[in-house]
GROMACS .gro file of C-alpha atoms in nm:
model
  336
    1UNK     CA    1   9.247 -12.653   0.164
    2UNK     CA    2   9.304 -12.613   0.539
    3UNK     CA    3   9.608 -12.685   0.702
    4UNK     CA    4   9.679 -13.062   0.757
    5UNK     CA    5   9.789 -13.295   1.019
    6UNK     CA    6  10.060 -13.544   0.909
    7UNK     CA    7  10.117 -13.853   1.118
    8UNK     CA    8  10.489 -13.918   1.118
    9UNK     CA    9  10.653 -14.245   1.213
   10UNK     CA   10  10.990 -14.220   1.277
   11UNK     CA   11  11.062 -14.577   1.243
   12UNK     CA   12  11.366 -14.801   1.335
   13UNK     CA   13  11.724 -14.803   1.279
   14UNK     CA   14  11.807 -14.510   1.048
   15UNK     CA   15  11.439 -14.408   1.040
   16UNK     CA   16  11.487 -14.121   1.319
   17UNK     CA   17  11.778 -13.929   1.118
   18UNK     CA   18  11.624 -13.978   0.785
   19UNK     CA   19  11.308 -13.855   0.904
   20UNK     CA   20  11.485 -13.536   1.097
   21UNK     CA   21  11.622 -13.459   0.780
   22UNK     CA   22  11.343 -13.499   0.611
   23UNK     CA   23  11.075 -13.262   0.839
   24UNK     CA   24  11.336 -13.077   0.802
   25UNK     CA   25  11.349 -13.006   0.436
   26UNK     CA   26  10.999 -12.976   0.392
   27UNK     CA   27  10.971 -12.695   0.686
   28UNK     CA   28  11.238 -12.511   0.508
   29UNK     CA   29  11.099 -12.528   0.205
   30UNK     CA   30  10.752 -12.371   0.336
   31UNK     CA   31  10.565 -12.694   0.388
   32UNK     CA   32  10.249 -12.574   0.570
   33UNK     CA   33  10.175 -12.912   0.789
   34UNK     CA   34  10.124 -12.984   1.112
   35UNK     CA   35  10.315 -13.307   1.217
   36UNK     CA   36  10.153 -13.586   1.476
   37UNK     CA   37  10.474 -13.788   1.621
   38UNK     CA   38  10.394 -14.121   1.704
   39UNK     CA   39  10.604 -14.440   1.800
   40UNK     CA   40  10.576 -14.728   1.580
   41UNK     CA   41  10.789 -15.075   1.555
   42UNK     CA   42  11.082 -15.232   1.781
   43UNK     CA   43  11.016 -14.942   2.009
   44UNK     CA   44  10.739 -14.926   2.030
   45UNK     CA   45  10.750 -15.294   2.120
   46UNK     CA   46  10.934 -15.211   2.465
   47UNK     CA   47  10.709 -14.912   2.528
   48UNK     CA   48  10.366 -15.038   2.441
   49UNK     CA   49  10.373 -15.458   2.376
   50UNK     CA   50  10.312 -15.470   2.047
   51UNK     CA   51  10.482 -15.316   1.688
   52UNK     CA   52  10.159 -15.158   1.590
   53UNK     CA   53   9.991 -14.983   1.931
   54UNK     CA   54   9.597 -14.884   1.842
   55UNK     CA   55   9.745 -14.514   1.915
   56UNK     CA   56   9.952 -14.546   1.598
   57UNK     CA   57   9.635 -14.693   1.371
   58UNK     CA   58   9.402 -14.393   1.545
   59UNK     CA   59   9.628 -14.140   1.429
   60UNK     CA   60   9.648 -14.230   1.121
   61UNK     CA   61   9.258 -14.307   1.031
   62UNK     CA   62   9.190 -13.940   1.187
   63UNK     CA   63   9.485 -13.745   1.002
   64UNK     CA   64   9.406 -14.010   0.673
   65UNK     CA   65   9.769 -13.925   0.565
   66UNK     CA   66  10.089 -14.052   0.735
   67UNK     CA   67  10.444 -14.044   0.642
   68UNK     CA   68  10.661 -14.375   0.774
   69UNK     CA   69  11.061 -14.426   0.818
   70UNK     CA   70  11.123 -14.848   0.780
   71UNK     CA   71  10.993 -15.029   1.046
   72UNK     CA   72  11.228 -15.327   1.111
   73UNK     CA   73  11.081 -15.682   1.027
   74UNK     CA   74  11.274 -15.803   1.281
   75UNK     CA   75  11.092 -15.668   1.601
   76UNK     CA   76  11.067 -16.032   1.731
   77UNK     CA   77  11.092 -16.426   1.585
   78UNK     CA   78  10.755 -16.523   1.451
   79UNK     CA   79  10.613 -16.191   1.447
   80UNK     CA   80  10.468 -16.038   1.112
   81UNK     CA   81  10.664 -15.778   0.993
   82UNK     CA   82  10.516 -15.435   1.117
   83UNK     CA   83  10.512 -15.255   0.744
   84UNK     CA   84  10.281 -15.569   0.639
   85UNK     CA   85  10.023 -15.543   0.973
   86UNK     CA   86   9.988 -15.167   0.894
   87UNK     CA   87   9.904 -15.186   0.556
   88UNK     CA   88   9.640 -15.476   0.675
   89UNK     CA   89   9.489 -15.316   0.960
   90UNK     CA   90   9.453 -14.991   0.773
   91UNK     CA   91   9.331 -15.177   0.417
   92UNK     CA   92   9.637 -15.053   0.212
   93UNK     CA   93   9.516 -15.263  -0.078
   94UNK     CA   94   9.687 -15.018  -0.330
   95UNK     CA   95  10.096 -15.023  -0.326
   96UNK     CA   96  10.175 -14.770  -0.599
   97UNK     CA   97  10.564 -14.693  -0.688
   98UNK     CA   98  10.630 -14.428  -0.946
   99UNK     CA   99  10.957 -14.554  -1.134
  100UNK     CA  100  11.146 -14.196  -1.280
  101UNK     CA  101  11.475 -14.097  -1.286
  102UNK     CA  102  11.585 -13.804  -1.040
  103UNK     CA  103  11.787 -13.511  -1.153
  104UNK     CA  104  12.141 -13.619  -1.040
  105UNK     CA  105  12.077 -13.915  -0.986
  106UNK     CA  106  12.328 -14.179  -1.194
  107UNK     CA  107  12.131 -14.468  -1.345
  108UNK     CA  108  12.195 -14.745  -1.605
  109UNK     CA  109  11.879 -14.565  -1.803
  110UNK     CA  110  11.705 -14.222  -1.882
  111UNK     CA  111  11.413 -14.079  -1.917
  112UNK     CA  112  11.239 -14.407  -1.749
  113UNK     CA  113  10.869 -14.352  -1.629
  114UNK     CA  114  10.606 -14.622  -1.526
  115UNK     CA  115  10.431 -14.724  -1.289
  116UNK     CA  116  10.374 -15.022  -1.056
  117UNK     CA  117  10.079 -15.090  -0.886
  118UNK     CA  118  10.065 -15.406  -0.647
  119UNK     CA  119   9.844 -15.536  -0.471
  120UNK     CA  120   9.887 -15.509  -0.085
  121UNK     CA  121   9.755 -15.748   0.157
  122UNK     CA  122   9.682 -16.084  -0.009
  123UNK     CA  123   9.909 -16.361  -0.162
  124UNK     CA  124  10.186 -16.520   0.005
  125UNK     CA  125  10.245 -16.192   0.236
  126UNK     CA  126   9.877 -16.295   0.397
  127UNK     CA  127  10.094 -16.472   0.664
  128UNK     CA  128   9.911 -16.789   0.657
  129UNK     CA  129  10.140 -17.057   0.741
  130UNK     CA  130  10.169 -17.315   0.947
  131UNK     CA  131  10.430 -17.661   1.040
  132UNK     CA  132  10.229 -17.987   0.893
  133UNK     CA  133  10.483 -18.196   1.063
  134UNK     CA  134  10.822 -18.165   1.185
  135UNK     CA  135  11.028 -18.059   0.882
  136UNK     CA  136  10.739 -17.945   0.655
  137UNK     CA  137  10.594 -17.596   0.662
  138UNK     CA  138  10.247 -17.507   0.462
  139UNK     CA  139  10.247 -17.121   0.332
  140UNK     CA  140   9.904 -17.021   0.215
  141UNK     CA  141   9.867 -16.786  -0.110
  142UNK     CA  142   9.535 -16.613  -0.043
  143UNK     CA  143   9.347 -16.494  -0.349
  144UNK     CA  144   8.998 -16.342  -0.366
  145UNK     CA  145   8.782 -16.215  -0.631
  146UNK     CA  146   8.735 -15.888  -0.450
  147UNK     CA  147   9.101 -15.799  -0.380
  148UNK     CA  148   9.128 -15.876  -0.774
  149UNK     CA  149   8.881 -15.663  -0.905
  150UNK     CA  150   8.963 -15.372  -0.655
  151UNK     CA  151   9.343 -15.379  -0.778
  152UNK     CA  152   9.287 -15.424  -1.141
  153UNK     CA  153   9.014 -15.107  -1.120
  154UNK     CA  154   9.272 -14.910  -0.913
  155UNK     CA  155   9.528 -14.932  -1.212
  156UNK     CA  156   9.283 -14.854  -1.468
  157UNK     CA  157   9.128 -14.548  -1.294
  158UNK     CA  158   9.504 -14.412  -1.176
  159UNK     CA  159   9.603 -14.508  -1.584
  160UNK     CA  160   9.299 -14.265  -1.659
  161UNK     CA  161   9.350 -13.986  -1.412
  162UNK     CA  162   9.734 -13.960  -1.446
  163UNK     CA  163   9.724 -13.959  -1.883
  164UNK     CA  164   9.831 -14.308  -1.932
  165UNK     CA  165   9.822 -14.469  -2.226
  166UNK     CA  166   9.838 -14.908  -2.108
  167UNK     CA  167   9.807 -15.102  -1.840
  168UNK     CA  168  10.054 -15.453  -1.816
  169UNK     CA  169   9.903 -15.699  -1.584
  170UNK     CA  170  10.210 -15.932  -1.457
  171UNK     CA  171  10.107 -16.305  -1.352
  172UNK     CA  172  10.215 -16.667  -1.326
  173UNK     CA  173   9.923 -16.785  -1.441
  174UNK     CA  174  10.072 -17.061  -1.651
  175UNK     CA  175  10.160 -17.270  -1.371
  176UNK     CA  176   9.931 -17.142  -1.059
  177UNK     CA  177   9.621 -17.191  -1.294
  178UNK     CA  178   9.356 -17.104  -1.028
  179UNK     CA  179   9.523 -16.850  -0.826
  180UNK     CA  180   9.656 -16.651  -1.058
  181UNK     CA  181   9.446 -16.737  -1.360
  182UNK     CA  182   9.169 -16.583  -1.135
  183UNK     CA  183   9.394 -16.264  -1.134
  184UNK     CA  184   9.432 -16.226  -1.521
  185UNK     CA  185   9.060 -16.305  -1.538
  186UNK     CA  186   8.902 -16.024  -1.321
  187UNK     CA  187   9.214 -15.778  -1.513
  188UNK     CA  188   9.081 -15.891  -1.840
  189UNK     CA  189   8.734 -15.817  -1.720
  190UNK     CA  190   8.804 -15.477  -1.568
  191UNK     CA  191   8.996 -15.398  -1.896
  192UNK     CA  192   8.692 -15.417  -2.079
  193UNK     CA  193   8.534 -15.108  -1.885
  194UNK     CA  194   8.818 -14.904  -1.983
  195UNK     CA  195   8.818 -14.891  -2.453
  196UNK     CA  196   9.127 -14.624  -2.369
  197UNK     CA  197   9.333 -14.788  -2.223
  198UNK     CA  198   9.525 -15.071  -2.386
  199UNK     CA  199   9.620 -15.399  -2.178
  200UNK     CA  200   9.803 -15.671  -2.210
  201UNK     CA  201   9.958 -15.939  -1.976
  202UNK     CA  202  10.281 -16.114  -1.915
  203UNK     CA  203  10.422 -16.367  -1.730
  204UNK     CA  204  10.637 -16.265  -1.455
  205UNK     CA  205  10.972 -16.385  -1.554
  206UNK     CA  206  10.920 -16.281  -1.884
  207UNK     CA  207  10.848 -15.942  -1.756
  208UNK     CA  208  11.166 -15.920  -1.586
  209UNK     CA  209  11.369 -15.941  -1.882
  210UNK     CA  210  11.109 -15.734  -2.068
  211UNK     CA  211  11.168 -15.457  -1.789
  212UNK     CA  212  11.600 -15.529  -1.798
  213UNK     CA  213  11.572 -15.517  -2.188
  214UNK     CA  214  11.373 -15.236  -2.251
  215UNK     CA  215  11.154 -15.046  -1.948
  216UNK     CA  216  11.012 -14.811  -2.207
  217UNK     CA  217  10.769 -15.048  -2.336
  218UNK     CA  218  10.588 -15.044  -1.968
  219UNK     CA  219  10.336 -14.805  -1.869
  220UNK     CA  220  10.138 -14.916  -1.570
  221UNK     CA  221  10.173 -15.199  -1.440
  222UNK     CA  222   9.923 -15.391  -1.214
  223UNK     CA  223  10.035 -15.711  -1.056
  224UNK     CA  224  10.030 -15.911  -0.699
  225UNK     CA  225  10.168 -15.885  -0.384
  226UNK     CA  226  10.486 -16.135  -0.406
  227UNK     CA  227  10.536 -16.014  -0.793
  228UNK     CA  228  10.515 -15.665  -0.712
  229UNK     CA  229  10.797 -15.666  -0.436
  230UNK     CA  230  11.024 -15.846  -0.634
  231UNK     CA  231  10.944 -15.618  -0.961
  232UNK     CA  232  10.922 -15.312  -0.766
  233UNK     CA  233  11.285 -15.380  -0.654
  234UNK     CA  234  11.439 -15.456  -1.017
  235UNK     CA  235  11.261 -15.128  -1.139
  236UNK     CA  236  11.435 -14.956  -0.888
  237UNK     CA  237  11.772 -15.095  -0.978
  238UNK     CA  238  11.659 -14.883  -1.389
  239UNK     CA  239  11.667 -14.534  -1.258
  240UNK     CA  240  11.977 -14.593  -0.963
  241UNK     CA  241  11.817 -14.769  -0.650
  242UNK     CA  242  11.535 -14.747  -0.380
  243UNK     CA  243  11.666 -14.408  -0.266
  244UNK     CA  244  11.472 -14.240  -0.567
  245UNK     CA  245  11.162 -14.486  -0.587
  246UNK     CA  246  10.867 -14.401  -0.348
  247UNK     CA  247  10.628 -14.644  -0.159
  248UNK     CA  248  10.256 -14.501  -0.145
  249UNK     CA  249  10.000 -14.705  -0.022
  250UNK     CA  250   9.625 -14.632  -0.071
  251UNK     CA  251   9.305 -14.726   0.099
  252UNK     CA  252   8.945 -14.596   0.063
  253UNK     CA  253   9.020 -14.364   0.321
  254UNK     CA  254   9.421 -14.290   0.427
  255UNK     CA  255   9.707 -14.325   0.251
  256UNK     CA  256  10.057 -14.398   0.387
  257UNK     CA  257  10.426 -14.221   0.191
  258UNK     CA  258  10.703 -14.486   0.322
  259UNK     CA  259  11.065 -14.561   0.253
  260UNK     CA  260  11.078 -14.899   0.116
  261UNK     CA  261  11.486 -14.974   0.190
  262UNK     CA  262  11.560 -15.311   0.361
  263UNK     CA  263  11.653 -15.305   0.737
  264UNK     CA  264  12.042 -15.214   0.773
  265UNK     CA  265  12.082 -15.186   1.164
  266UNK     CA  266  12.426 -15.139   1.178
  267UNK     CA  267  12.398 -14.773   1.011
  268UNK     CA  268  12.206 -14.681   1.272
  269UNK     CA  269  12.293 -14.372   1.482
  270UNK     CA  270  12.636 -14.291   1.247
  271UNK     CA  271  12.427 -14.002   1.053
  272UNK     CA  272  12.488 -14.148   0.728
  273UNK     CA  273  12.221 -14.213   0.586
  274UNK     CA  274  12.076 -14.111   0.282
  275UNK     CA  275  11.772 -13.850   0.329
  276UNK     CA  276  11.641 -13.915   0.004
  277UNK     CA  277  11.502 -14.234   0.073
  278UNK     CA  278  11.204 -14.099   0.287
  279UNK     CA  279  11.211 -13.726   0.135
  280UNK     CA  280  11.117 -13.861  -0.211
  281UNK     CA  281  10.806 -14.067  -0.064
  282UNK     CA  282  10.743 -13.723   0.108
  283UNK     CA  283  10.730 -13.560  -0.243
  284UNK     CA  284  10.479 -13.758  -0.377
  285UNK     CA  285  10.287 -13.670  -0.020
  286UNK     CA  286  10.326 -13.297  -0.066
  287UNK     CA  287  10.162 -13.377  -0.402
  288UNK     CA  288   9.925 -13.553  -0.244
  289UNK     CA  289   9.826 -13.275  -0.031
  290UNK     CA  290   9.790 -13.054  -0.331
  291UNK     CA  291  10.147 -12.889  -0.273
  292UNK     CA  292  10.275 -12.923  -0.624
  293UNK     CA  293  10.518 -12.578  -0.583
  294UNK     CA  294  10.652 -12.713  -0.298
  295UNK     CA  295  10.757 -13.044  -0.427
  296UNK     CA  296  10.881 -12.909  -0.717
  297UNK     CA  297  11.100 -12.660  -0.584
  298UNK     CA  298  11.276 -12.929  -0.304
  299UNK     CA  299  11.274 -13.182  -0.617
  300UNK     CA  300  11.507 -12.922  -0.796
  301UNK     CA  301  11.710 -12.819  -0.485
  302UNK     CA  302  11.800 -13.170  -0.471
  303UNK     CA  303  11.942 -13.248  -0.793
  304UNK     CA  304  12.111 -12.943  -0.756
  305UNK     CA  305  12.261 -13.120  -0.460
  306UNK     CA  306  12.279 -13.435  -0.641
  307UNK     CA  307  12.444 -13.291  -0.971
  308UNK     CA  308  12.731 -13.094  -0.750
  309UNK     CA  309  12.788 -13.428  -0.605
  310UNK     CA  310  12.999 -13.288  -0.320
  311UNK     CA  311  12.749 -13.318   0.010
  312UNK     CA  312  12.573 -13.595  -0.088
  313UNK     CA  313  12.610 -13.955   0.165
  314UNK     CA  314  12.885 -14.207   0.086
  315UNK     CA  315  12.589 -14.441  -0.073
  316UNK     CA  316  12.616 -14.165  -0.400
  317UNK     CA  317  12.997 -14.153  -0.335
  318UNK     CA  318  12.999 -13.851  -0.144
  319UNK     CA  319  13.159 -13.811   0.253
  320UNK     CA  320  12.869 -13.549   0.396
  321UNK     CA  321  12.624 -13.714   0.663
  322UNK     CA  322  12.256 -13.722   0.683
  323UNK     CA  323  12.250 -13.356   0.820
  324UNK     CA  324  12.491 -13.211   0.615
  325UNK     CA  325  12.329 -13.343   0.274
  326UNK     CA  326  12.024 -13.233   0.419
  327UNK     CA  327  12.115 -12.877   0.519
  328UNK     CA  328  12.264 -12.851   0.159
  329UNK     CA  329  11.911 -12.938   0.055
  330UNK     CA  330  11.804 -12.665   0.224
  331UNK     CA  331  12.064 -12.425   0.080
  332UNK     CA  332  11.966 -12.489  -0.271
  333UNK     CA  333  11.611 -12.420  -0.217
  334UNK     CA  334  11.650 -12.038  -0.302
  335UNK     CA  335  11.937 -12.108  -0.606
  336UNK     CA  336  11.806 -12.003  -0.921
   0.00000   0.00000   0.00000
């Protein structure tokens, strides 16, 4: 394999010292990727009129991998958040978030590991809305056969390629009958192409006290676009917060390694954020890329940094900065 072309997007508010940091890391840790800068969100907004310039889409279909800091949903009233019209104009129908503990890392469990895979540009976050009269808004949940099947087949193949043993389908297809029922249906049908794998299928809230109760019983799990935000967030909250649990997003052709935090503007420019929110998405990249050693070896030089608990970002109860709990990072690359 040649040597790639990343598209990076530094993003908004903490974005541009996370992703420092990050770059940073990788470099250090002998990373062999060529990185494509480009501007992306509020920005990018002043610079170029709109969140998403084609320049940022163009890079990414011709590099087919990109690595994105949080791009505020904020960048103007009544505007679409940015994340959501990139993963729509580049067909990011596949959301997948690895849920594992990290070395170091202090959770309420161990030794979690499943898998959610949402789907990632239909359902309520379709943006279809619209005021039917003063005092009464409308908010469409689009749901199509296609996006159904293509989801549902995406968790079954990933369930087969990665060694998985079941595949949870999470719905509300008690009370949205149509919508969702449609869901369950094409998962059932998909399920049948795959004797392997087993499947079964609960109802969202039950699912969220499954997942509280006992995570171990999960595998994969394949669900919508509303469900899977909201799940993806409690699963997080298992293994110690978003800072250890990825975003990758999936087309036919590109896929997209993001930090999934919410927007905190007022940490902005103070250096304190925590690097590992975007340099865990960029592990599952360099894995991606077919850099397994160097994953590994930054993966273990941070829970070395983790476990010492001494320059680590006030979020893990530490006092170092971004830069300093980065260049420790770097540091423990060479420890044995």
């Amino acid at each position: 394999m040649g040597r790639p072309t990343v598209t990076v997007i530094p993003g908004d508010g903490v974005g541009p010292e996370v992703t420092d940091a990050t770059v940073r890391i990788l470099e250090a840790a002998g990373a062999k990727i060529d990185w494509e800068w480009v501007e992306a969100g509020a920005g990018a907004v002043e610079l170029h009129g709109s969140a998403i310039p084609p320049a940022v889409i163009e890079s990414i279909k011709r590099n087919r991998v990109a690595l994105k800091a949080r791009l505020s949903a904020r960048v103007a009233p009544n505007v679409e958040s940015p994340n959501v019209t990139l993963r729509k104009a580049l067909d990011l129908y596949a959301n997948v978030r690895p849920v594992r503990n990290f070395v170091g890392h202090k959770a309420r469990y161990e030794n979690v590991d499943l898998v959610i895979v949402r789907e990632n540009t239909e359902g309520e976050y379709a943006s279809i809305e619209h005021r039917v009269v003063p005092g009464v808004v409308e908010t469409i949940k689009l749901t199509t056969r296609r996006a159904c099947e293509r989801i549902a087949r995406f968790a079954f193949d990933y369930a087969v390629k990665r060694g998985r043993q079941k595949v949870t389908a999470i719905h509300k297809a008690n009370i949205m009958k149509i919508s969702d029922g449609l869901f369950l249906q094409c998962c059932r049908e998909v399920a049948k192409g795959y004797p392997s794998i087993q499947f079964n299928d609960l109802i969202v809230d039950s699912a969220s006290m499954q997942l509280v109760l006992n995570p171990y019983q999960f595998d994969v799990i394949v669900t919508e676009n509303f469900y899977g935000d909201l799940v993806s967030s409690l699963c997080a909250g298992l293994v110690g917060g978003i800072g250890v649990v990825p975003g990758c997003n999936f087309g036919e052709d590109c896929a997209v390694f993001e930090a999934i935090h919410g927007d905190v503007p007022e940490m902005a420019g103070k250096g304190l954020a925590n690097p590992t929110i975007l340099l865990v998405p960029a592990l599952f990249m360099l894995r991606h890329l077919g850099m397994d050693d160097v994953a590994l070896r930054i993966e273990r030089a941070t829970g070395r940094v983790l476990q010492a608990g001494e320059a680590v970002t006030p979020d893990l109860g530490g006092r170092a900065g971004t830069r300093r709990m980065a260049d420790a990072i770097i540091n423990a690359l060479d420890q044995p």
